[in-house]
Amino acid sequence: MATNTVTSTTAMTTATTTTTDAALLRLIWLASPALPVGGFSYSEGLEAAVDRGLVTDEATAANWLADQLHMTLARADIAVVARATQAFRDADTAQCEALDAWVRATRETSELRLQTEQMGRSLGEWMKSLGDTSEVRWTYPVAFAAAAYKTTATLREIALAFAFGWSENMMQAAIKAVPLGQSAGQRILMKLAGEIPIAVDHALALDNAERQSFAPMLAILSAQHETQYSRLFRS
């Protein structure tokens, strides 16, 4: 009996470990800037901020991105990722569609809307290339949830991965746009990594009525960027 108990316990532990490892690796994969969704093509207004002299060096880039993380990403996209993940797990298609419509409606410039649509479409196509039969029709935060919800990862872990993926892309944008060196970029990423847990906890605490995407300066910069004379990025 003792032998059987040990064997069963070992088997259960192995299965649990395998599932946990698979979920973690899936999140690392989804957060990777190497994922073919086009994140490297966008600066989300940062390039325009550089052009206007609002971001000029490592310190101002780090502060700009930390503010953007808390004031826009946490209150909008991270919150949507968490809600959409739960909606997918509940098979609540109506909620997924409502969240997707909210993302489209709250993009304040055409380039920001095109970004979330293009990245969502590309992520959906990537999922299809791996055998997923889901529809390719979501904006990026909802598509990210669609790619992550089948794992055993918690909502917080999925939100952390999404925020870190955003941070790494934006750090690379800062390196190119300011420009900065690789070491400066890593220090910016370290600062953002320290801020992400707070931003995620804020996002998870929001209900649907509290979610918002109100960032007037960012919207103005994005609108100006659409006609900026010389630029590296699509937003």
Coordinates of N, CA and C in Angstrom, one line a residue:
M1 N 0.8 -1.2 0.0 CA 0.0 0.0 0.0 C 0.9 1.3 0.0
A2 N 2.0 1.2 0.8 CA 2.9 2.4 0.9 C 3.5 2.6 -0.5
T3 N 3.9 1.6 -1.2 CA 4.5 1.7 -2.5 C 3.5 2.4 -3.5
N4 N 2.2 1.9 -3.5 CA 1.2 2.4 -4.4 C 1.0 3.9 -4.1
T5 N 1.0 4.3 -2.8 CA 0.8 5.7 -2.4 C 1.9 6.5 -2.9
V6 N 3.1 6.1 -2.8 CA 4.3 6.9 -3.3 C 4.2 7.0 -4.8
T7 N 3.9 5.9 -5.5 CA 3.8 6.0 -6.9 C 2.7 6.9 -7.4
S8 N 1.6 6.9 -6.8 CA 0.5 7.8 -7.1 C 0.9 9.3 -6.9
T9 N 1.5 9.5 -5.7 CA 1.9 10.9 -5.4 C 2.9 11.4 -6.4
T10 N 3.9 10.5 -6.8 CA 4.9 10.9 -7.7 C 4.3 11.2 -9.1
A11 N 3.4 10.4 -9.5 CA 2.7 10.6 -10.8 C 1.9 11.9 -10.8
M12 N 1.2 12.2 -9.7 CA 0.4 13.4 -9.6 C 1.3 14.6 -9.6
T13 N 2.4 14.5 -8.9 CA 3.4 15.7 -8.8 C 3.9 15.9 -10.2
T14 N 4.3 14.9 -10.9 CA 4.9 15.0 -12.3 C 3.9 15.7 -13.2
A15 N 2.6 15.2 -13.2 CA 1.6 15.8 -14.0 C 1.4 17.3 -13.7
T16 N 1.3 17.6 -12.4 CA 1.1 19.0 -12.0 C 2.3 19.9 -12.5
T17 N 3.5 19.4 -12.3 CA 4.7 20.1 -12.8 C 4.7 20.3 -14.3
T18 N 4.3 19.3 -15.0 CA 4.3 19.4 -16.5 C 3.3 20.5 -16.9
T19 N 2.1 20.4 -16.3 CA 1.1 21.4 -16.7 C 1.6 22.8 -16.3
T20 N 2.2 23.0 -15.2 CA 2.6 24.3 -14.7 C 3.7 24.8 -15.7
D21 N 4.7 23.9 -16.0 CA 5.8 24.3 -16.9 C 5.2 24.7 -18.3
A22 N 4.2 24.0 -18.8 CA 3.6 24.3 -20.1 C 3.0 25.7 -20.1
A23 N 2.3 26.0 -19.0 CA 1.6 27.3 -18.9 C 2.7 28.4 -18.8
L24 N 3.7 28.2 -18.0 CA 4.8 29.2 -17.9 C 5.5 29.5 -19.2
L25 N 5.8 28.4 -19.9 CA 6.5 28.5 -21.2 C 5.6 29.2 -22.3
R26 N 4.3 28.9 -22.2 CA 3.4 29.5 -23.1 C 3.3 31.0 -22.9
L27 N 3.4 31.5 -21.7 CA 3.4 32.9 -21.4 C 4.7 33.5 -21.8
I28 N 5.8 32.9 -21.6 CA 7.1 33.4 -22.0 C 7.1 33.6 -23.5
W29 N 6.5 32.6 -24.2 CA 6.4 32.6 -25.7 C 5.6 33.8 -26.1
L30 N 4.4 33.9 -25.5 CA 3.5 35.0 -25.9 C 4.1 36.4 -25.6
A31 N 4.9 36.5 -24.6 CA 5.5 37.8 -24.2 C 6.8 38.1 -25.1
S32 N 7.3 37.1 -25.8 CA 8.5 37.3 -26.5 C 8.4 38.3 -27.7
P33 N 9.4 39.2 -27.8 CA 9.3 40.2 -28.9 C 9.6 39.5 -30.3
A34 N 10.0 38.2 -30.2 CA 10.2 37.4 -31.4 C 8.9 36.9 -32.0
L35 N 7.8 37.0 -31.2 CA 6.5 36.5 -31.7 C 6.2 37.3 -32.9
P36 N 5.8 36.7 -34.0 CA 5.5 37.4 -35.3 C 4.2 38.2 -35.3
V37 N 4.1 39.2 -34.4 CA 2.8 40.0 -34.4 C 3.1 41.4 -34.8
G38 N 4.3 41.8 -35.0 CA 4.6 43.2 -35.5 C 4.8 44.2 -34.4
G39 N 4.9 43.8 -33.1 CA 5.1 44.8 -32.1 C 6.2 45.7 -32.2
F40 N 7.3 45.3 -32.9 CA 8.5 46.1 -33.1 C 8.2 47.3 -34.0
S41 N 7.1 47.3 -34.7 CA 6.8 48.3 -35.7 C 6.2 49.6 -35.0
Y42 N 5.9 49.5 -33.8 CA 5.1 50.5 -33.1 C 5.8 51.2 -31.9
S43 N 5.6 52.5 -31.8 CA 6.1 53.1 -30.6 C 5.0 53.7 -29.7
E44 N 3.8 53.6 -30.2 CA 2.6 54.1 -29.4 C 2.8 55.6 -28.9
G45 N 3.2 56.4 -29.8 CA 3.3 57.8 -29.5 C 4.7 58.2 -29.0
L46 N 5.5 57.3 -28.6 CA 6.8 57.6 -28.1 C 7.7 58.3 -29.1
E47 N 7.7 57.9 -30.4 CA 8.5 58.6 -31.4 C 8.0 60.0 -31.6
A48 N 6.8 60.3 -31.5 CA 6.3 61.7 -31.6 C 6.7 62.5 -30.3
A49 N 6.8 61.8 -29.2 CA 7.2 62.5 -28.0 C 8.7 62.9 -28.1
V50 N 9.5 62.0 -28.7 CA 10.9 62.3 -29.0 C 11.0 63.5 -29.9
D51 N 10.2 63.5 -31.0 CA 10.3 64.5 -32.0 C 9.9 65.9 -31.4
R52 N 9.0 65.9 -30.4 CA 8.6 67.1 -29.8 C 9.5 67.5 -28.6
G53 N 10.5 66.8 -28.3 CA 11.4 67.1 -27.3 C 11.0 66.7 -25.9
L54 N 9.9 65.9 -25.8 CA 9.4 65.5 -24.5 C 10.1 64.4 -23.9
V55 N 10.7 63.6 -24.7 CA 11.6 62.5 -24.3 C 12.9 62.7 -25.0
T56 N 14.0 62.8 -24.2 CA 15.3 63.2 -24.7 C 16.4 62.3 -24.3
D57 N 16.2 61.5 -23.2 CA 17.3 60.7 -22.7 C 16.8 59.5 -22.0
E58 N 17.6 58.7 -21.3 CA 17.2 57.5 -20.6 C 16.2 57.8 -19.5
A59 N 16.5 58.8 -18.7 CA 15.6 59.1 -17.6 C 14.2 59.5 -18.1
T60 N 14.1 60.4 -19.1 CA 12.8 60.8 -19.5 C 12.1 59.7 -20.2
A61 N 12.8 58.8 -20.9 CA 12.2 57.7 -21.6 C 11.6 56.7 -20.6
A62 N 12.4 56.4 -19.5 CA 11.9 55.5 -18.5 C 10.7 56.1 -17.8
N63 N 10.7 57.4 -17.5 CA 9.5 58.0 -16.8 C 8.3 58.0 -17.7
W64 N 8.5 58.3 -19.0 CA 7.4 58.4 -19.9 C 6.7 57.0 -20.0
L65 N 7.5 55.9 -20.2 CA 7.0 54.6 -20.3 C 6.3 54.1 -19.0
A66 N 6.9 54.4 -17.9 CA 6.3 54.1 -16.6 C 4.9 54.7 -16.4
D67 N 4.9 56.0 -16.8 CA 3.6 56.7 -16.7 C 2.6 56.1 -17.7
Q68 N 3.0 55.8 -18.9 CA 2.1 55.2 -19.9 C 1.6 53.8 -19.4
L69 N 2.5 53.0 -18.7 CA 2.1 51.8 -18.2 C 1.0 51.9 -17.2
H70 N 1.1 52.9 -16.3 CA 0.1 53.1 -15.2 C -1.2 53.8 -15.7
M71 N -1.0 54.8 -16.5 CA -2.1 55.7 -16.9 C -2.9 55.2 -18.1
T72 N -2.3 54.4 -18.9 CA -3.1 53.9 -20.1 C -3.2 52.4 -20.1
L73 N -2.1 51.7 -20.1 CA -2.1 50.2 -20.2 C -2.8 49.6 -19.1
A74 N -2.6 49.9 -17.8 CA -3.2 49.3 -16.7 C -4.7 49.5 -16.7
R75 N -5.1 50.7 -17.1 CA -6.5 51.1 -17.0 C -7.3 50.6 -18.2
A76 N -6.6 50.1 -19.2 CA -7.3 49.7 -20.4 C -6.9 48.3 -20.8
D77 N -5.8 48.1 -21.5 CA -5.5 46.8 -22.2 C -5.2 45.7 -21.2
I78 N -4.5 46.0 -20.1 CA -4.3 44.9 -19.1 C -5.6 44.4 -18.5
A79 N -6.4 45.4 -18.2 CA -7.7 45.1 -17.6 C -8.6 44.2 -18.6
V80 N -8.5 44.6 -19.9 CA -9.2 43.8 -20.9 C -8.7 42.4 -21.0
V81 N -7.3 42.3 -21.0 CA -6.7 40.9 -21.1 C -7.3 40.0 -20.0
A82 N -7.3 40.6 -18.7 CA -7.8 39.7 -17.6 C -9.3 39.4 -17.8
R83 N -10.1 40.4 -18.1 CA -11.5 40.1 -18.3 C -11.8 39.2 -19.5
A84 N -11.1 39.4 -20.6 CA -11.3 38.5 -21.7 C -10.8 37.1 -21.5
T85 N -9.8 36.9 -20.7 CA -9.3 35.6 -20.4 C -10.4 34.8 -19.6
Q86 N -11.0 35.5 -18.6 CA -12.0 34.8 -17.9 C -13.3 34.6 -18.7
A87 N -13.6 35.5 -19.6 CA -14.7 35.3 -20.5 C -14.5 34.1 -21.5
F88 N -13.3 34.0 -22.0 CA -13.0 32.8 -22.8 C -13.1 31.5 -22.0
R89 N -12.7 31.5 -20.8 CA -12.8 30.3 -19.9 C -14.2 30.0 -19.6
D90 N -15.0 31.0 -19.5 CA -16.5 30.8 -19.2 C -17.3 30.6 -20.5
A91 N -16.6 30.6 -21.7 CA -17.3 30.5 -23.0 C -18.3 31.6 -23.2
D92 N -18.0 32.8 -22.7 CA -18.9 33.9 -22.8 C -18.5 34.7 -24.0
T93 N -19.0 34.3 -25.1 CA -18.6 35.0 -26.4 C -19.1 36.4 -26.4
A94 N -20.3 36.7 -25.8 CA -20.8 38.0 -25.8 C -19.9 39.0 -25.1
Q95 N -19.4 38.5 -24.0 CA -18.4 39.4 -23.2 C -17.2 39.6 -24.0
C96 N -16.7 38.6 -24.7 CA -15.4 38.8 -25.5 C -15.7 39.8 -26.6
E97 N -16.8 39.7 -27.2 CA -17.2 40.7 -28.3 C -17.3 42.1 -27.7
A98 N -17.9 42.2 -26.6 CA -18.1 43.5 -26.0 C -16.7 44.1 -25.6
L99 N -15.8 43.3 -25.1 CA -14.5 43.8 -24.7 C -13.8 44.2 -26.0
D100 N -13.9 43.4 -27.0 CA -13.2 43.7 -28.3 C -13.8 45.0 -28.9
A101 N -15.1 45.2 -28.8 CA -15.7 46.5 -29.4 C -15.2 47.7 -28.5
W102 N -15.1 47.5 -27.2 CA -14.6 48.6 -26.4 C -13.2 49.0 -26.8
V103 N -12.3 48.0 -27.0 CA -10.9 48.3 -27.4 C -10.9 49.2 -28.7
R104 N -11.7 48.7 -29.7 CA -11.8 49.5 -31.0 C -12.3 50.9 -30.8
A105 N -13.3 51.0 -29.9 CA -14.0 52.3 -29.8 C -13.1 53.3 -29.0
T106 N -12.2 52.8 -28.2 CA -11.4 53.7 -27.3 C -10.1 54.0 -27.9
R107 N -9.7 53.5 -29.0 CA -8.5 53.9 -29.7 C -8.7 55.3 -30.3
E108 N -8.0 56.3 -29.9 CA -8.3 57.7 -30.2 C -7.7 58.2 -31.5
T109 N -6.9 57.4 -32.1 CA -6.4 57.8 -33.5 C -6.4 56.6 -34.4
S110 N -6.4 56.9 -35.6 CA -6.5 55.8 -36.6 C -5.3 54.8 -36.5
E111 N -4.1 55.4 -36.2 CA -2.9 54.5 -36.2 C -2.9 53.6 -35.0
L112 N -3.5 54.1 -33.9 CA -3.5 53.2 -32.7 C -4.6 52.1 -32.9
R113 N -5.7 52.4 -33.6 CA -6.7 51.4 -33.9 C -6.1 50.4 -34.9
L114 N -5.4 50.9 -35.9 CA -4.8 49.9 -36.9 C -3.8 49.0 -36.2
Q115 N -3.1 49.6 -35.2 CA -2.1 48.8 -34.5 C -2.7 47.6 -33.8
T116 N -3.8 47.9 -33.0 CA -4.4 46.8 -32.2 C -5.1 45.8 -33.1
E117 N -5.6 46.3 -34.3 CA -6.2 45.3 -35.2 C -5.2 44.5 -35.9
Q118 N -4.1 45.1 -36.3 CA -3.1 44.3 -37.1 C -2.4 43.3 -36.1
M119 N -2.1 43.7 -34.9 CA -1.4 42.8 -34.0 C -2.3 41.7 -33.6
G120 N -3.6 42.0 -33.4 CA -4.6 41.0 -33.1 C -4.7 40.0 -34.2
R121 N -4.8 40.5 -35.4 CA -4.9 39.6 -36.6 C -3.7 38.7 -36.7
S122 N -2.5 39.3 -36.6 CA -1.3 38.5 -36.7 C -1.2 37.5 -35.6
L123 N -1.6 37.8 -34.4 CA -1.5 36.8 -33.3 C -2.5 35.7 -33.6
G124 N -3.7 36.0 -34.2 CA -4.6 35.0 -34.5 C -4.1 34.1 -35.6
E125 N -3.4 34.7 -36.6 CA -2.9 33.9 -37.7 C -1.7 32.9 -37.2
W126 N -1.0 33.5 -36.2 CA 0.1 32.6 -35.6 C -0.6 31.4 -34.9
M127 N -1.7 31.7 -34.2 CA -2.3 30.6 -33.5 C -2.8 29.6 -34.5
K128 N -3.4 30.0 -35.6 CA -3.9 29.1 -36.6 C -2.7 28.3 -37.2
S129 N -1.6 28.9 -37.3 CA -0.4 28.1 -37.9 C 0.0 27.0 -37.0
L130 N -0.4 27.1 -35.7 CA 0.0 26.1 -34.7 C -1.2 25.1 -34.5
G131 N -2.2 25.2 -35.3 CA -3.3 24.3 -35.3 C -4.5 24.7 -34.5
D132 N -4.5 26.0 -34.0 CA -5.7 26.5 -33.3 C -6.8 26.8 -34.3
T133 N -8.0 26.5 -34.0 CA -9.1 26.7 -34.9 C -10.0 28.0 -34.6
S134 N -9.5 28.8 -33.6 CA -10.2 30.0 -33.2 C -10.3 31.0 -34.4
E135 N -11.3 31.8 -34.4 CA -11.5 32.8 -35.4 C -10.5 33.9 -35.2
V136 N -10.0 34.4 -36.4 CA -9.0 35.5 -36.4 C -9.8 36.8 -36.5
R137 N -10.2 37.4 -35.4 CA -11.0 38.6 -35.5 C -10.9 39.5 -34.4
W138 N -10.0 39.3 -33.5 CA -9.9 40.1 -32.2 C -8.8 41.2 -32.3
T139 N -9.1 42.2 -31.5 CA -8.0 43.2 -31.3 C -6.9 42.5 -30.4
Y140 N -5.8 43.2 -30.3 CA -4.6 42.5 -29.7 C -4.9 42.1 -28.2
P141 N -5.4 42.9 -27.3 CA -5.6 42.4 -26.0 C -6.5 41.2 -25.9
V142 N -7.6 41.2 -26.7 CA -8.5 40.0 -26.7 C -7.8 38.8 -27.3
A143 N -7.1 39.0 -28.4 CA -6.4 37.9 -29.0 C -5.3 37.3 -28.1
F144 N -4.7 38.2 -27.3 CA -3.7 37.6 -26.3 C -4.4 36.7 -25.3
A145 N -5.6 37.2 -24.8 CA -6.4 36.3 -23.9 C -6.8 35.0 -24.6
A146 N -7.1 35.1 -25.9 CA -7.5 33.9 -26.6 C -6.4 32.9 -26.7
A147 N -5.1 33.4 -26.8 CA -4.0 32.6 -26.9 C -3.5 32.0 -25.6
A148 N -4.0 32.6 -24.5 CA -3.5 32.2 -23.1 C -4.5 31.5 -22.3
Y149 N -5.8 31.6 -22.6 CA -6.8 31.2 -21.6 C -6.8 29.7 -21.4
K150 N -6.4 28.9 -22.3 CA -6.4 27.4 -22.2 C -5.3 26.9 -21.2
T151 N -4.4 27.7 -20.9 CA -3.3 27.3 -20.0 C -3.9 27.3 -18.5
T152 N -3.1 26.8 -17.6 CA -3.5 26.8 -16.2 C -3.0 28.0 -15.5
A153 N -2.4 29.0 -16.2 CA -1.9 30.2 -15.6 C -3.1 31.0 -15.0
T154 N -2.8 31.7 -14.0 CA -3.8 32.6 -13.3 C -4.0 33.8 -14.2
L155 N -5.1 34.5 -13.9 CA -5.3 35.8 -14.6 C -4.1 36.8 -14.4
R156 N -3.6 36.8 -13.1 CA -2.5 37.7 -12.8 C -1.3 37.4 -13.6
E157 N -1.0 36.1 -13.7 CA 0.2 35.7 -14.5 C 0.1 36.0 -15.9
I158 N -1.1 35.9 -16.5 CA -1.3 36.2 -17.9 C -1.2 37.7 -18.1
A159 N -1.7 38.5 -17.2 CA -1.6 39.9 -17.2 C -0.2 40.4 -17.1
L160 N 0.6 39.8 -16.2 CA 2.0 40.1 -16.0 C 2.8 39.8 -17.3
A161 N 2.5 38.7 -18.0 CA 3.2 38.4 -19.2 C 2.8 39.4 -20.3
F162 N 1.6 39.8 -20.4 CA 1.2 40.8 -21.4 C 1.9 42.1 -21.1
A163 N 1.9 42.6 -19.9 CA 2.6 43.8 -19.6 C 4.1 43.8 -19.8
F164 N 4.7 42.6 -19.5 CA 6.1 42.6 -19.8 C 6.4 42.6 -21.3
G165 N 5.6 41.9 -22.1 CA 5.8 41.9 -23.5 C 5.7 43.3 -24.1
W166 N 4.7 44.1 -23.6 CA 4.6 45.5 -24.0 C 5.8 46.3 -23.6
S167 N 6.3 46.0 -22.4 CA 7.4 46.8 -21.9 C 8.7 46.5 -22.7
E168 N 8.9 45.3 -23.1 CA 10.1 45.0 -23.9 C 10.0 45.6 -25.2
N169 N 8.8 45.6 -25.8 CA 8.7 46.2 -27.1 C 8.9 47.7 -27.0
M170 N 8.4 48.4 -26.0 CA 8.5 49.8 -25.9 C 9.9 50.2 -25.5
M171 N 10.6 49.4 -24.7 CA 12.0 49.6 -24.4 C 12.8 49.6 -25.7
Q172 N 12.6 48.7 -26.6 CA 13.3 48.6 -27.9 C 12.9 49.8 -28.8
A173 N 11.7 50.3 -28.7 CA 11.3 51.5 -29.4 C 12.1 52.7 -28.9
A174 N 12.3 52.8 -27.6 CA 13.0 53.9 -27.0 C 14.5 53.9 -27.4
I175 N 15.1 52.7 -27.5 CA 16.4 52.5 -27.9 C 16.6 53.1 -29.3
K176 N 15.7 52.8 -30.2 CA 15.8 53.3 -31.6 C 15.4 54.8 -31.8
A177 N 14.4 55.2 -31.0 CA 13.8 56.5 -31.3 C 14.6 57.7 -30.6
V178 N 15.2 57.4 -29.4 CA 15.8 58.5 -28.7 C 17.1 59.0 -29.3
P179 N 18.1 58.3 -29.7 CA 18.3 56.8 -29.4 C 19.1 56.6 -28.1
L180 N 19.1 55.3 -27.7 CA 19.8 54.9 -26.5 C 20.6 53.7 -26.7
G181 N 21.6 53.4 -25.8 CA 22.3 52.1 -25.9 C 21.6 51.0 -25.3
Q182 N 22.1 49.8 -25.5 CA 21.5 48.6 -25.0 C 21.4 48.6 -23.5
S183 N 22.5 49.0 -22.8 CA 22.5 49.0 -21.4 C 21.5 50.0 -20.8
A184 N 21.3 51.1 -21.4 CA 20.2 52.0 -21.0 C 18.9 51.4 -21.2
G185 N 18.7 50.7 -22.3 CA 17.5 50.0 -22.5 C 17.2 48.9 -21.4
Q186 N 18.2 48.2 -21.0 CA 18.0 47.2 -19.9 C 17.6 47.9 -18.6
R187 N 18.2 49.0 -18.3 CA 17.8 49.7 -17.1 C 16.4 50.2 -17.1
I188 N 16.0 50.7 -18.3 CA 14.6 51.1 -18.5 C 13.7 49.9 -18.2
L189 N 14.0 48.7 -18.8 CA 13.2 47.5 -18.6 C 13.2 47.1 -17.2
M190 N 14.3 47.3 -16.5 CA 14.3 46.9 -15.0 C 13.4 47.8 -14.3
K191 N 13.3 49.1 -14.6 CA 12.4 50.0 -14.0 C 10.9 49.6 -14.2
L192 N 10.6 49.3 -15.5 CA 9.3 48.9 -15.9 C 8.9 47.6 -15.2
A193 N 9.8 46.6 -15.1 CA 9.6 45.4 -14.4 C 9.2 45.6 -13.0
G194 N 9.8 46.6 -12.3 CA 9.5 46.9 -11.0 C 8.1 47.5 -10.8
E195 N 7.6 48.2 -11.9 CA 6.3 48.8 -11.9 C 5.2 47.9 -12.3
I196 N 5.5 46.9 -13.1 CA 4.4 46.0 -13.6 C 3.5 45.4 -12.6
P197 N 4.0 44.8 -11.5 CA 3.1 44.2 -10.5 C 2.0 45.1 -10.0
I198 N 2.4 46.4 -9.7 CA 1.5 47.4 -9.2 C 0.4 47.7 -10.3
A199 N 0.9 47.9 -11.5 CA 0.0 48.2 -12.6 C -1.0 47.0 -12.9
V200 N -0.5 45.8 -12.8 CA -1.4 44.6 -13.0 C -2.4 44.5 -11.8
D201 N -2.0 44.7 -10.6 CA -2.9 44.7 -9.5 C -4.0 45.7 -9.6
H202 N -3.6 46.9 -10.1 CA -4.6 48.0 -10.4 C -5.6 47.5 -11.4
A203 N -5.1 47.0 -12.5 CA -5.9 46.5 -13.6 C -6.9 45.4 -13.2
L204 N -6.5 44.5 -12.4 CA -7.3 43.4 -11.9 C -8.4 43.9 -11.0
A205 N -8.2 45.0 -10.3 CA -9.2 45.5 -9.4 C -10.3 46.3 -10.0
L206 N -10.1 46.7 -11.3 CA -11.1 47.5 -12.0 C -12.3 46.7 -12.4
D207 N -13.5 47.3 -12.3 CA -14.6 46.6 -12.9 C -14.9 47.3 -14.2
N208 N -15.8 46.8 -15.0 CA -16.1 47.3 -16.3 C -16.3 48.8 -16.4
A209 N -17.0 49.3 -15.4 CA -17.4 50.7 -15.4 C -16.1 51.6 -15.1
E210 N -15.1 51.1 -14.5 CA -14.0 51.8 -14.1 C -12.9 51.8 -15.2
R211 N -13.0 50.9 -16.1 CA -12.0 50.8 -17.2 C -12.1 52.0 -18.1
Q212 N -10.9 52.6 -18.5 CA -10.9 53.8 -19.3 C -9.6 53.8 -20.2
S213 N -9.7 54.7 -21.2 CA -8.5 54.9 -22.1 C -8.4 56.3 -22.4
F214 N -8.3 57.2 -21.4 CA -8.3 58.6 -21.5 C -6.9 59.1 -21.3
A215 N -6.2 59.5 -22.4 CA -4.8 60.0 -22.3 C -4.7 61.1 -23.4
P216 N -5.2 62.3 -23.1 CA -5.2 63.4 -24.1 C -3.9 63.7 -24.8
M217 N -2.8 63.8 -24.0 CA -1.5 64.1 -24.6 C -1.0 63.0 -25.5
L218 N -1.2 61.8 -25.1 CA -0.9 60.6 -26.0 C -1.7 60.6 -27.3
A219 N -2.9 60.9 -27.2 CA -3.8 61.0 -28.4 C -3.3 62.1 -29.3
I220 N -3.0 63.2 -28.8 CA -2.5 64.3 -29.6 C -1.2 64.0 -30.3
L221 N -0.3 63.4 -29.5 CA 1.0 63.0 -30.1 C 0.8 62.0 -31.2
S222 N -0.1 61.0 -31.0 CA -0.3 60.0 -32.0 C -0.9 60.6 -33.2
A223 N -1.9 61.5 -33.1 CA -2.4 62.2 -34.2 C -1.4 63.0 -35.0
Q224 N -0.5 63.6 -34.3 CA 0.6 64.4 -34.9 C 1.6 63.4 -35.6
H225 N 1.8 62.2 -35.0 CA 2.7 61.3 -35.6 C 2.2 60.7 -36.9
E226 N 0.9 60.7 -37.1 CA 0.4 60.2 -38.4 C 0.8 61.0 -39.6
T227 N 1.2 62.3 -39.4 CA 1.7 63.1 -40.5 C 3.1 63.6 -40.2
Q228 N 3.8 63.0 -39.3 CA 5.2 63.4 -39.0 C 6.1 63.2 -40.2
Y229 N 6.9 64.1 -40.5 CA 7.7 64.1 -41.7 C 8.6 62.9 -41.8
S230 N 9.4 62.6 -40.8 CA 10.3 61.5 -40.8 C 10.0 60.6 -39.6
R231 N 9.8 59.3 -39.8 CA 9.5 58.4 -38.7 C 10.0 57.0 -39.0
L232 N 10.3 56.3 -37.9 CA 10.7 54.9 -38.0 C 9.5 53.9 -37.7
F233 N 8.5 54.4 -37.0 CA 7.5 53.5 -36.5 C 6.1 53.8 -37.1
R234 N 5.2 52.8 -37.1 CA 3.9 53.0 -37.7 C 2.9 53.7 -36.7
S235 N 3.3 53.8 -35.4 CA 2.5 54.6 -34.5 C 3.4 55.2 -33.5

